[in-house]
Coordinates of C-alpha atoms in Angstrom, one line a residue:
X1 CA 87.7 145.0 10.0
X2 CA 89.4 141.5 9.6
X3 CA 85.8 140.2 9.1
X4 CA 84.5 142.3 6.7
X5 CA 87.5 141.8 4.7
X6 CA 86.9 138.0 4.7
X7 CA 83.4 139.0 4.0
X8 CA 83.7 141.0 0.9
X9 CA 85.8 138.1 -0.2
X10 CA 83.8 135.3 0.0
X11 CA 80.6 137.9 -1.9
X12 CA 83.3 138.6 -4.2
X13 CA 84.5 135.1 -4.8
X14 CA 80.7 133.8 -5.0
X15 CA 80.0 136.2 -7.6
X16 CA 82.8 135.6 -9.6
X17 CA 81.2 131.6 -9.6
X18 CA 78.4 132.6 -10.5
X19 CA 79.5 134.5 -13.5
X20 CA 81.8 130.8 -14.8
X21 CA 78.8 129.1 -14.3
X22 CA 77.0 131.6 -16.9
X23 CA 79.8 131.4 -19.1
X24 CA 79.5 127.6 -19.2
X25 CA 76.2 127.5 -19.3
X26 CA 76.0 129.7 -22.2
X27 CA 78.5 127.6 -24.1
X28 CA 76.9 127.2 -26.9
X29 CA 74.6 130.2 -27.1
X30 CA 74.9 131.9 -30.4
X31 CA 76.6 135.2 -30.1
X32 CA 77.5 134.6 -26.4
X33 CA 80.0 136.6 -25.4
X34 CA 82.8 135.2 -22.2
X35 CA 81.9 137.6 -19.1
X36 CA 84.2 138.5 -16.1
X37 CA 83.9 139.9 -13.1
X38 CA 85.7 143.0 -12.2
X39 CA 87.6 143.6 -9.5
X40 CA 89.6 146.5 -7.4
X41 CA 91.5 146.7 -4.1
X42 CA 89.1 148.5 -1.4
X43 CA 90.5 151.8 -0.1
X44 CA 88.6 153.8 2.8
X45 CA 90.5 157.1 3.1
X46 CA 91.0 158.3 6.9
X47 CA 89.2 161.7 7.3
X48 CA 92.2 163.0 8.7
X49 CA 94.0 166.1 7.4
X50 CA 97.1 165.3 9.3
X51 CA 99.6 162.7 8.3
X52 CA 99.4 159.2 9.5
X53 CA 100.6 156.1 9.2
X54 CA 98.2 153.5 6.7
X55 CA 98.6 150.8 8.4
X56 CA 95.1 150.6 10.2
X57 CA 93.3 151.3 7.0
X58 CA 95.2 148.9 5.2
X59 CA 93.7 145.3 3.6
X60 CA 90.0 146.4 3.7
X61 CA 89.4 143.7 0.7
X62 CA 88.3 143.5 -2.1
X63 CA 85.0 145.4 -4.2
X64 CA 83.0 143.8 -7.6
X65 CA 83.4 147.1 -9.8
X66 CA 81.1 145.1 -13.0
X67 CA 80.6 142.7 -15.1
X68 CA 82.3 143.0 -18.3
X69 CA 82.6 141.3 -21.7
X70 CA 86.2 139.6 -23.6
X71 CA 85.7 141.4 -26.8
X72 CA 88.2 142.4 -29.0
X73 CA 86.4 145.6 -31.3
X74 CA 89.6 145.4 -33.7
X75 CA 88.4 141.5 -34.3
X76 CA 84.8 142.3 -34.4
X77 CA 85.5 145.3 -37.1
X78 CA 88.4 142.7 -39.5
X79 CA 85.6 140.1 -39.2
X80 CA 82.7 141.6 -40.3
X81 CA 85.3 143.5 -42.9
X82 CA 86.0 139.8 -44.5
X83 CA 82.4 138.7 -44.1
X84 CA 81.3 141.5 -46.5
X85 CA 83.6 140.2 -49.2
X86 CA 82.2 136.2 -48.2
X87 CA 78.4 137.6 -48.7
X88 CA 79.2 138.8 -52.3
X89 CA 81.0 135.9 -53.4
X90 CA 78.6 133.5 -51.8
X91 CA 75.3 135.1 -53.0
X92 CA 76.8 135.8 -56.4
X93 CA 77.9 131.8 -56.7
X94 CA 74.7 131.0 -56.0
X95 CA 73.0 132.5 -58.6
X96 CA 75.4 131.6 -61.2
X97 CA 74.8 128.0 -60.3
X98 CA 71.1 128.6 -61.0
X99 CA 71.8 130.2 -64.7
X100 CA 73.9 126.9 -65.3
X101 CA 71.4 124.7 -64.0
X102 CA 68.9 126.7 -66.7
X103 CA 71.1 126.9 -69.7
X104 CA 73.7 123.9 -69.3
X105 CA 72.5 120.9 -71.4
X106 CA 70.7 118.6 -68.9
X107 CA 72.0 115.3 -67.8
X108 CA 69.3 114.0 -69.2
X109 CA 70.2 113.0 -72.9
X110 CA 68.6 114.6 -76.2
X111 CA 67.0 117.2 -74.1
X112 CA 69.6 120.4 -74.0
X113 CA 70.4 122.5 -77.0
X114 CA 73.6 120.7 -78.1
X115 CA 71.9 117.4 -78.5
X116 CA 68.8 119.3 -80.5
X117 CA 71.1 120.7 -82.9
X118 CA 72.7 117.5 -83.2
X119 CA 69.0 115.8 -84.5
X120 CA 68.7 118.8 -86.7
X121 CA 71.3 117.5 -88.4
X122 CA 70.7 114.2 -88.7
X123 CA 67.1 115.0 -89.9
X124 CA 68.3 117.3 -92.6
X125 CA 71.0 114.3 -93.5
X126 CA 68.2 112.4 -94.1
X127 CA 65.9 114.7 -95.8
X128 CA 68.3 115.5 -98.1
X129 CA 68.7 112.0 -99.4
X130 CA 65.0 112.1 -99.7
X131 CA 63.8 115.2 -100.4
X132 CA 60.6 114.4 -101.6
X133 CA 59.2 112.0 -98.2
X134 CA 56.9 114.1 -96.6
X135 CA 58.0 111.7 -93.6
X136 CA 61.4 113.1 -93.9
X137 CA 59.7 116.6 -94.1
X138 CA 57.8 116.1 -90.5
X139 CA 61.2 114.8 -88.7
X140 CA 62.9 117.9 -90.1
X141 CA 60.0 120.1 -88.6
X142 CA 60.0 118.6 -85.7
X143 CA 63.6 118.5 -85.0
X144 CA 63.6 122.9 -85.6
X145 CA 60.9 122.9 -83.1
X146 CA 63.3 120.9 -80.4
X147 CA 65.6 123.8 -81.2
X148 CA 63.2 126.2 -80.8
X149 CA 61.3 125.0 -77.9
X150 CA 65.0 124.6 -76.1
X151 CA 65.8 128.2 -76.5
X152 CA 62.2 129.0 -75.1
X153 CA 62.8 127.0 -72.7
X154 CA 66.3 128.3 -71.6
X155 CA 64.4 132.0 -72.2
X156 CA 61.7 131.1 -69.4
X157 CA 64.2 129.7 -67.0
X158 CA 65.9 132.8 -67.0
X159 CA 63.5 135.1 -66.5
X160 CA 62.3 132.6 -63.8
X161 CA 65.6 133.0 -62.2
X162 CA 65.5 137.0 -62.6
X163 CA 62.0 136.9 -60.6
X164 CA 62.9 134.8 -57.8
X165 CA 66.2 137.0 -57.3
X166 CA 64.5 139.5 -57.4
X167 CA 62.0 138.9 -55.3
X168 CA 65.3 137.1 -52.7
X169 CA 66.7 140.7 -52.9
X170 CA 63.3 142.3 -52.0
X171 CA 63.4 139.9 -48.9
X172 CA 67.0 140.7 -48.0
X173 CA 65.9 144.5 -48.0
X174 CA 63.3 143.7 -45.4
X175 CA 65.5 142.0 -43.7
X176 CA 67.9 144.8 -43.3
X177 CA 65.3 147.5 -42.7
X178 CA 64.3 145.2 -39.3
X179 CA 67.8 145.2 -38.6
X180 CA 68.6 148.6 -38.3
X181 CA 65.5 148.9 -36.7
X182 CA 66.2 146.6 -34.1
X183 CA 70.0 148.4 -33.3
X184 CA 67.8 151.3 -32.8
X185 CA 65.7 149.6 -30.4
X186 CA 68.9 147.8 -28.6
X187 CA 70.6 151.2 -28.5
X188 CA 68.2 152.6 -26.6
X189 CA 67.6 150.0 -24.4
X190 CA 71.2 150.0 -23.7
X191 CA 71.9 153.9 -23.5
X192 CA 69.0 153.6 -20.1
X193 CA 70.6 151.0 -18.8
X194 CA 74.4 151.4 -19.0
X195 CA 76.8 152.2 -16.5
X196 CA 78.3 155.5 -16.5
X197 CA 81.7 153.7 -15.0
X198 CA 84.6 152.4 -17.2
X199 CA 86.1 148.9 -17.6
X200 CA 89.6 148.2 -17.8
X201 CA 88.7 148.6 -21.5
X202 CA 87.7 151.5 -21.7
X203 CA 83.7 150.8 -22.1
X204 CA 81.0 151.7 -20.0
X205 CA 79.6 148.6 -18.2
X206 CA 76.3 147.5 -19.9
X207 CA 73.8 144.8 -20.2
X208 CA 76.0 142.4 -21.4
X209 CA 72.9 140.2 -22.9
X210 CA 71.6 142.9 -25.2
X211 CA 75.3 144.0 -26.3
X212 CA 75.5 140.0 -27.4
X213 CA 72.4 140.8 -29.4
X214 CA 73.6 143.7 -30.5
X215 CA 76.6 142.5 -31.7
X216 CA 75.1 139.1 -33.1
X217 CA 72.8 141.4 -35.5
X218 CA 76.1 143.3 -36.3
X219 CA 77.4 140.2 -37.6
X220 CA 74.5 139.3 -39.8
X221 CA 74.2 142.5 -41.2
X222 CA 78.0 142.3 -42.7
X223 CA 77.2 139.6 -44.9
X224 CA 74.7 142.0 -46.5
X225 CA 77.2 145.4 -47.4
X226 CA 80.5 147.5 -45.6
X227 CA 80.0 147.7 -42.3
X228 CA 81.4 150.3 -40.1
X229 CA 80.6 150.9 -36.5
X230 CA 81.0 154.0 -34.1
X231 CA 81.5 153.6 -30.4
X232 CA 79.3 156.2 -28.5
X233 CA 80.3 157.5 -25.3
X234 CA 76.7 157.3 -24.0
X235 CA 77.1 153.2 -25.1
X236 CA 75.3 153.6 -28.3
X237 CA 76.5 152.8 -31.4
X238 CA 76.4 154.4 -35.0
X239 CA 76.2 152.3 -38.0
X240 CA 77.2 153.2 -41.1
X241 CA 76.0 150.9 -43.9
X242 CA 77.3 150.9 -47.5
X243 CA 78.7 154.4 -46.4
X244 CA 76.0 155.7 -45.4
X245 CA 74.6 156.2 -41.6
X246 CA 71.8 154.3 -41.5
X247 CA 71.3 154.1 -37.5
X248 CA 72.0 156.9 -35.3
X249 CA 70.7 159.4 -32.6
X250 CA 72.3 160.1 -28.7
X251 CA 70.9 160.0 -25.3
X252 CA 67.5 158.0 -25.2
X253 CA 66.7 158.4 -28.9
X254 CA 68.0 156.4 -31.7
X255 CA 66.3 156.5 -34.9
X256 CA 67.2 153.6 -38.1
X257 CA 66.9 155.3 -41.8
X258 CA 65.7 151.9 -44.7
X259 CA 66.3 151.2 -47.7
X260 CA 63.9 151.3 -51.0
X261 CA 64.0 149.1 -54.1
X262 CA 62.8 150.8 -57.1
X263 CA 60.8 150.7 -59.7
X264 CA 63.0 148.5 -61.6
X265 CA 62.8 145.6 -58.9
X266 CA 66.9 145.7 -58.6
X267 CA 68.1 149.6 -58.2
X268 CA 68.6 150.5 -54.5
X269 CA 68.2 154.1 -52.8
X270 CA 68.3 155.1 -48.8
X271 CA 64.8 156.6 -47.8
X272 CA 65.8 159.5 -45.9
X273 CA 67.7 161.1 -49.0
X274 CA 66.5 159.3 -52.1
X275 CA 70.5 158.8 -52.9
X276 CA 71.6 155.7 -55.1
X277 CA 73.4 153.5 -52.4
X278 CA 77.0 152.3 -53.0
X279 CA 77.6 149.2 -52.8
X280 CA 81.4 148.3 -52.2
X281 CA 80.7 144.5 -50.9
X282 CA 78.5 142.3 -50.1
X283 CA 75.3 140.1 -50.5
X284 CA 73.8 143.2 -51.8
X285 CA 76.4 144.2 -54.7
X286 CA 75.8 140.3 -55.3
X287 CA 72.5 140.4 -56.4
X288 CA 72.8 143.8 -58.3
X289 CA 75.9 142.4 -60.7
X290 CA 73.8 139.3 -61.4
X291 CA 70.7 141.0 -61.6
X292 CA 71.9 143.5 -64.0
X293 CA 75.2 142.2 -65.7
X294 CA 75.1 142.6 -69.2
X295 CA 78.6 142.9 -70.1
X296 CA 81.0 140.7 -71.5
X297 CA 83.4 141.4 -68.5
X298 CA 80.4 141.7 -66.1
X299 CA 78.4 139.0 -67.1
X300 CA 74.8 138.6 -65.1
X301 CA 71.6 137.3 -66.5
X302 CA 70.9 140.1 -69.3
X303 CA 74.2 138.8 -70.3
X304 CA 73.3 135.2 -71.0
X305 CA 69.6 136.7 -72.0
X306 CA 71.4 138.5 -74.7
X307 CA 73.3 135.3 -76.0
X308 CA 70.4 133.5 -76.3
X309 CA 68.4 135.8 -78.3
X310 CA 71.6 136.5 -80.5
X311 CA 72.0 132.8 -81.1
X312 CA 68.0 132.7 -82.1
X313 CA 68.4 135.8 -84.0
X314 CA 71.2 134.5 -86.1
X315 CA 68.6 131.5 -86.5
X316 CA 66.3 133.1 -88.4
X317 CA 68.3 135.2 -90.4
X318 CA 70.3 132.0 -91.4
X319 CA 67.4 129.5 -92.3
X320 CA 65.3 132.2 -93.4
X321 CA 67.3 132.9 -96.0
X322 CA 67.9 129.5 -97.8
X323 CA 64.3 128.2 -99.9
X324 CA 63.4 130.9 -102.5
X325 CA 59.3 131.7 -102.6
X326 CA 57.2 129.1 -105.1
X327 CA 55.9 130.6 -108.3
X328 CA 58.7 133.1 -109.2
X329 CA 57.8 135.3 -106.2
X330 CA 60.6 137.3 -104.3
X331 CA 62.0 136.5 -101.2
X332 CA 62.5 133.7 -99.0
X333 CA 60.4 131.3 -96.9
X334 CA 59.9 132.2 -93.3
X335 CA 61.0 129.1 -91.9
X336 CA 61.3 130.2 -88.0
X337 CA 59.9 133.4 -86.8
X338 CA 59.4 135.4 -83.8
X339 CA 57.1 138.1 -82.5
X340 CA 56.3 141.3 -83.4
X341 CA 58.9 142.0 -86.0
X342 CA 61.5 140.8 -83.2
X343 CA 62.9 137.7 -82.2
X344 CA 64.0 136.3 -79.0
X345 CA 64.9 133.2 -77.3
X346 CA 61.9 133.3 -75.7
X347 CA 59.7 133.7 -78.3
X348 CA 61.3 131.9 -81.6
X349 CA 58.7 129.4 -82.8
X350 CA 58.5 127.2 -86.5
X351 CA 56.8 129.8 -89.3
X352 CA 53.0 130.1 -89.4
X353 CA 52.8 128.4 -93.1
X354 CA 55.6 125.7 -92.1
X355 CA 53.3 124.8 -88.7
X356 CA 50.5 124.6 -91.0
X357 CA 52.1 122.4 -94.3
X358 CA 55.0 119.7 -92.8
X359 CA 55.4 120.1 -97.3
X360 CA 56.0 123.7 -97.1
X361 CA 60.3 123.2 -97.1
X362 CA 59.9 120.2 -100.2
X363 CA 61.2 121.8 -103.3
X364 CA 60.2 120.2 -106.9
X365 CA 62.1 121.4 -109.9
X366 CA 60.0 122.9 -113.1
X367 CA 60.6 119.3 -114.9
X368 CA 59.2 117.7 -111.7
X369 CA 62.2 116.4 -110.2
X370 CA 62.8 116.5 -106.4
X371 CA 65.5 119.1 -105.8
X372 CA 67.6 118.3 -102.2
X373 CA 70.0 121.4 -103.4
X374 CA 68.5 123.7 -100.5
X375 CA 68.0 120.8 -98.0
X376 CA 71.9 120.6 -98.2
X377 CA 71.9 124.3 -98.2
X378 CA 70.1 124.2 -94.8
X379 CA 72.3 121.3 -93.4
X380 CA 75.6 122.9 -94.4
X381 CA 74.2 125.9 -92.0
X382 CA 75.1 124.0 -89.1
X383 CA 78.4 123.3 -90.3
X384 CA 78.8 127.4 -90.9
X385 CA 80.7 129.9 -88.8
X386 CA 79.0 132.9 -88.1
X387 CA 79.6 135.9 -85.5
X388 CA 77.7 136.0 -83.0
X389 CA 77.2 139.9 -81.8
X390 CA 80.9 140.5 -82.4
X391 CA 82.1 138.9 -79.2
X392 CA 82.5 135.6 -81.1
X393 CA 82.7 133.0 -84.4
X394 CA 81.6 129.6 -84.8
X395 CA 79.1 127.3 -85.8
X396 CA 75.7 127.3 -83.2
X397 CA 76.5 124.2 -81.4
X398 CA 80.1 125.9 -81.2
X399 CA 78.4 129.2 -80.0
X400 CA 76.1 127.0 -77.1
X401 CA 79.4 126.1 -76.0
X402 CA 81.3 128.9 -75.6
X403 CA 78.5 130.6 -73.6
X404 CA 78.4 127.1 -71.4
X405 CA 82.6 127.2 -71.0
X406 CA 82.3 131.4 -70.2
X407 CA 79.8 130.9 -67.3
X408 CA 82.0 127.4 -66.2
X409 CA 84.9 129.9 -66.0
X410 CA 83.3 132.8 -64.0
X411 CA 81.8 130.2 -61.7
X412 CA 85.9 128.7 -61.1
X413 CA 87.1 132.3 -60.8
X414 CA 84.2 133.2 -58.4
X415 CA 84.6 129.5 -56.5
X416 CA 87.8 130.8 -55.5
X417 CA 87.5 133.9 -54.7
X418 CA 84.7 132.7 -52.7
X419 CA 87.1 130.2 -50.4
X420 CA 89.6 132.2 -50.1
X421 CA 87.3 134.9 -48.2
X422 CA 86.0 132.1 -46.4
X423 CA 89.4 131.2 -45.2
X424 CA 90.1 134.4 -44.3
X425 CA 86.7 134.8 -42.4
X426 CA 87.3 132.0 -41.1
X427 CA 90.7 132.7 -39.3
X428 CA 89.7 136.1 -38.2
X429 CA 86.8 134.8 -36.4
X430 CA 89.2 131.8 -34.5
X431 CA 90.9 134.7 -33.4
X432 CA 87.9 136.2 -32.6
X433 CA 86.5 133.1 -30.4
X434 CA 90.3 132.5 -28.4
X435 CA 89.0 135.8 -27.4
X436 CA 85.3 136.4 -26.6
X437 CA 84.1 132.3 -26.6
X438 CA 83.7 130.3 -23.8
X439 CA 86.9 127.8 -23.2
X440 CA 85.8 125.0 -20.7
X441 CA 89.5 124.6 -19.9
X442 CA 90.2 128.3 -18.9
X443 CA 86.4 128.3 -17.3
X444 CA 88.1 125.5 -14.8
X445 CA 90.7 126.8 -14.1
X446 CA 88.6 130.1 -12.9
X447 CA 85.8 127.7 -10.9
X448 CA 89.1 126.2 -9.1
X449 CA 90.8 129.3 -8.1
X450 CA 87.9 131.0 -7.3
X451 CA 86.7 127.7 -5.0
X452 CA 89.3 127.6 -3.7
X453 CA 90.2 131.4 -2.5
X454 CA 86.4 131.3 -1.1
X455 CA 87.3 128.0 0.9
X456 CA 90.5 130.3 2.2
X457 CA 88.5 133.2 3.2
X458 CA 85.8 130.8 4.8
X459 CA 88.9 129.5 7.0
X460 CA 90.1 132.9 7.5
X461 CA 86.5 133.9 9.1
X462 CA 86.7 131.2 11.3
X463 CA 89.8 131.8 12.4
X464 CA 88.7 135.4 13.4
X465 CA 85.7 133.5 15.2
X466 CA 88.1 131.4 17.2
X467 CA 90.3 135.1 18.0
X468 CA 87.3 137.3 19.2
X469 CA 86.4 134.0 21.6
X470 CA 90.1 134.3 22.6
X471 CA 89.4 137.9 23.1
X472 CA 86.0 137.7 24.7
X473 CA 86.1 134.8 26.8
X474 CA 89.7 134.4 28.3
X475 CA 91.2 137.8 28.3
X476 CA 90.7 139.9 31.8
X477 CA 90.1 138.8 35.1
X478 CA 88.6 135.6 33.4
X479 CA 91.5 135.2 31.9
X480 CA 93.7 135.3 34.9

């Protein structure tokens, strides 16, 4: 029995080498998780129903019971927790730095909105010391079309922002769906081939490979909503995403519910029941706010859609309402205008009879005198507070920069919110890592004990060699 004992050792201790040199060897594999080797005590009962000493059955050895993982489920569940609140933050930063990027005057100077307000104003300076130079005329013209081809422009960046989010989101969804599809897939694969044993942890041995991708999709997924995930006895999982149980089943089958985007390009619903999903967290919630933020306390790209058109409405009404009609007639000239009866940032443009005559805004007086009185009129515009959809007074350029300063804010609120999550992610998943990653310091320490105790038993076997010799050859009358 002495040599079996030495012999179950040295399996034991190879084993056990074999599974550090996987563990370093996997070092930096994403989603690697540290295995160990298992071990008990080897008992062999006596068969006897009378008492008797232990002694002969005793030090049979030592038995592999499995390969497990070092995984802490508490860590896994805080991290993927605080990854949620990272994927909202992150995802909603990032399209907040695109709407600056669009309506933020360039770096580029005398191209924003600021700088095309301030050459309004220096044409209608001008013009109004001249007001009979047709030259004067064509700078004033062209400097409203800078403003209105600014808004326009601001208008179609916008809505060139909305369509690539929403075609991002429409990408994200995809990339969920496959997800859950591929848990499904992994949960079945690992159901077959798990172990109906338990570790010291408590979970059935598995194949630790497909837990590792199992877990590594896990971890991608929580960027995306609220994770939560059920421990099966059979080694399954069930995830509930957003609330909801999107993958699930028992024994061999495991089936993965999807999401659909509606008609809108932005609303969310689960397949299966049609329901609106919740989102709590998440890249998800992320792309919804700023998809469909139109609220000064919720502010997303309607939001700063709405701005703009109010600041081009207010445009119109203002300058449209300054040079009376020629020839007695009623009224006002249309200096801007828009389309359709309605105006928009994105559709503002110079008036049909002002595109046509650069004269149409020169005023002469019934004695035939120049008159500059509604060329100052239209210059002191710009110097005029208005209120701009109740939420706020000032001159335009005044307006352009409170939407500019609002959107700075929200993006140094959300910045922070943002790192802070990070930092929190962060730490939970260093904890995380002491745990489940591969240390090459601890992984020597094992190859040296392990080397070494397989050395021993080597010895030990030898040893035993050298007694049955002793035993064989010089015991008995050869012995005498």
């Amino acid at each position: 029995m002495g040599l079996e004992t030495a012999k179950r050792g040295i399996i034991v201790n190879q084993k056990a080498l074999d599974i550090v040199g996987n563990n370093i060897s996997n070092i930096k594999t994403k989603g690697y998780t540290r295995q160990r080797l298992d071990t008990v005590s080897v008992h062999v009962g006596g068969g006897s129903h009378l008492p008797t000493t232990s002694v002969p059955l005793a030090g049979q050895g030592v038995s592999a019971v499995g390969v497990g993982q070092i995984r802490n489920a508490f860590l896994d569940s805080k991290f993927r927790e605080e990854y949620g609140d990272v994927g909202y933050y992150d995802q909603r930063q990032a399209m907040l730095s695109e709407i600056e990027a669009a309506i933020s005057d360039p770096e580029i100077e005398g191209t924003g909105i600021k700088d095309a307000f301030s050459s309004l104003l220096t044409a209608l300076t001008k013009f109004s010391e001249n007001p009979y130079q047709e030259t004067q005329a064509n700078i004033v013209r062209s400097a409203f079309t800078g403003v209105t081809q600014s808004l326009n422009e601001y208008a179609r960046k916008l809505g060139t922002i909305r369509e690539q989010q929403q075609t991002d989101l429409s990408i994200s969804v995809e990339d969920i769906n496959s997800k859950f599809e591929q848990l499904a897939e992994l949960n079945e694969a690992i159901v077959t081939e798990v172990f109906t044993n338990s570790d010291y942890d408590g979970e059935n041995y598995g194949p630790n490979e497909l837990l590792d991708q199992r877990n590594l999709i896990l971890d991608e997924l929580s960027r995306y909503g609220k994770l939560e995930v059920i421990q099966k006895d059979d080694g399954g999982i069930r995830v509930k995403f957003n609330d909801h149980i999107a993958v699930d089943g028992s024994g061999n089958r495991y089936t993965a519910d999807s999401i659909r985007i509606g008609a809108d390009s932005v609303s969310l619903a689960w397949s299966s029941t049609q329901e609106q999903m919740k989102l709590p967290t998440g890249a998800l919630k992320g792309y919804v706010d700023v998809l469909n933020g139109a609220s000064q306390y919720d502010k997303g790209i309607p939001y700063y859609q709405e701005k703009l058109d109010d600041l081009a409405q207010n445009l119109v009404a203002a300058f449209n309402s300054v040079i009376p009609n020629d020839n007695g007639e009623s009224g006002y000239k249309e200096l801007l205008s828009g389309e359709d009866g309605t105006v928009t940032a994105a559709n503002i443009s110079i008036g049909e009879q002002w595109l046509v005559d650069v004269n149409f805004v020169i005023q002469q007086n019934p004695d035939g005198e120049m008159d500059n009185t509604h060329v100052l009129n239209m210059k002191n515009l710009l110097d005029k507070d208005f209120t701009f959809n109740g939420e706020f007074t000032g001159t335009f350029s005044e307006f352009v920069t409170y939407i500019t300063t609002s959107l700075g804010s929200d993006m140094t609120l959300n910045q922070a919110r943002l790192d802070a999550s990070v930092s929190t992610a962060e730490s939970v998943d260093e904890q995380r890592m002491s745990v489940s990653g591969v240390s090459l310091n601890e992984e020597g320490v094992e190859m040296m004990t392990y080397n070494k105790a397989y050395q021993a038993l080597a010895r030990m076997m030898t040893t035993m060699d050298e007694q049955l010799d002793v035993l064989i050859n010089k015991t008995g009358l050869v012995g005498r």
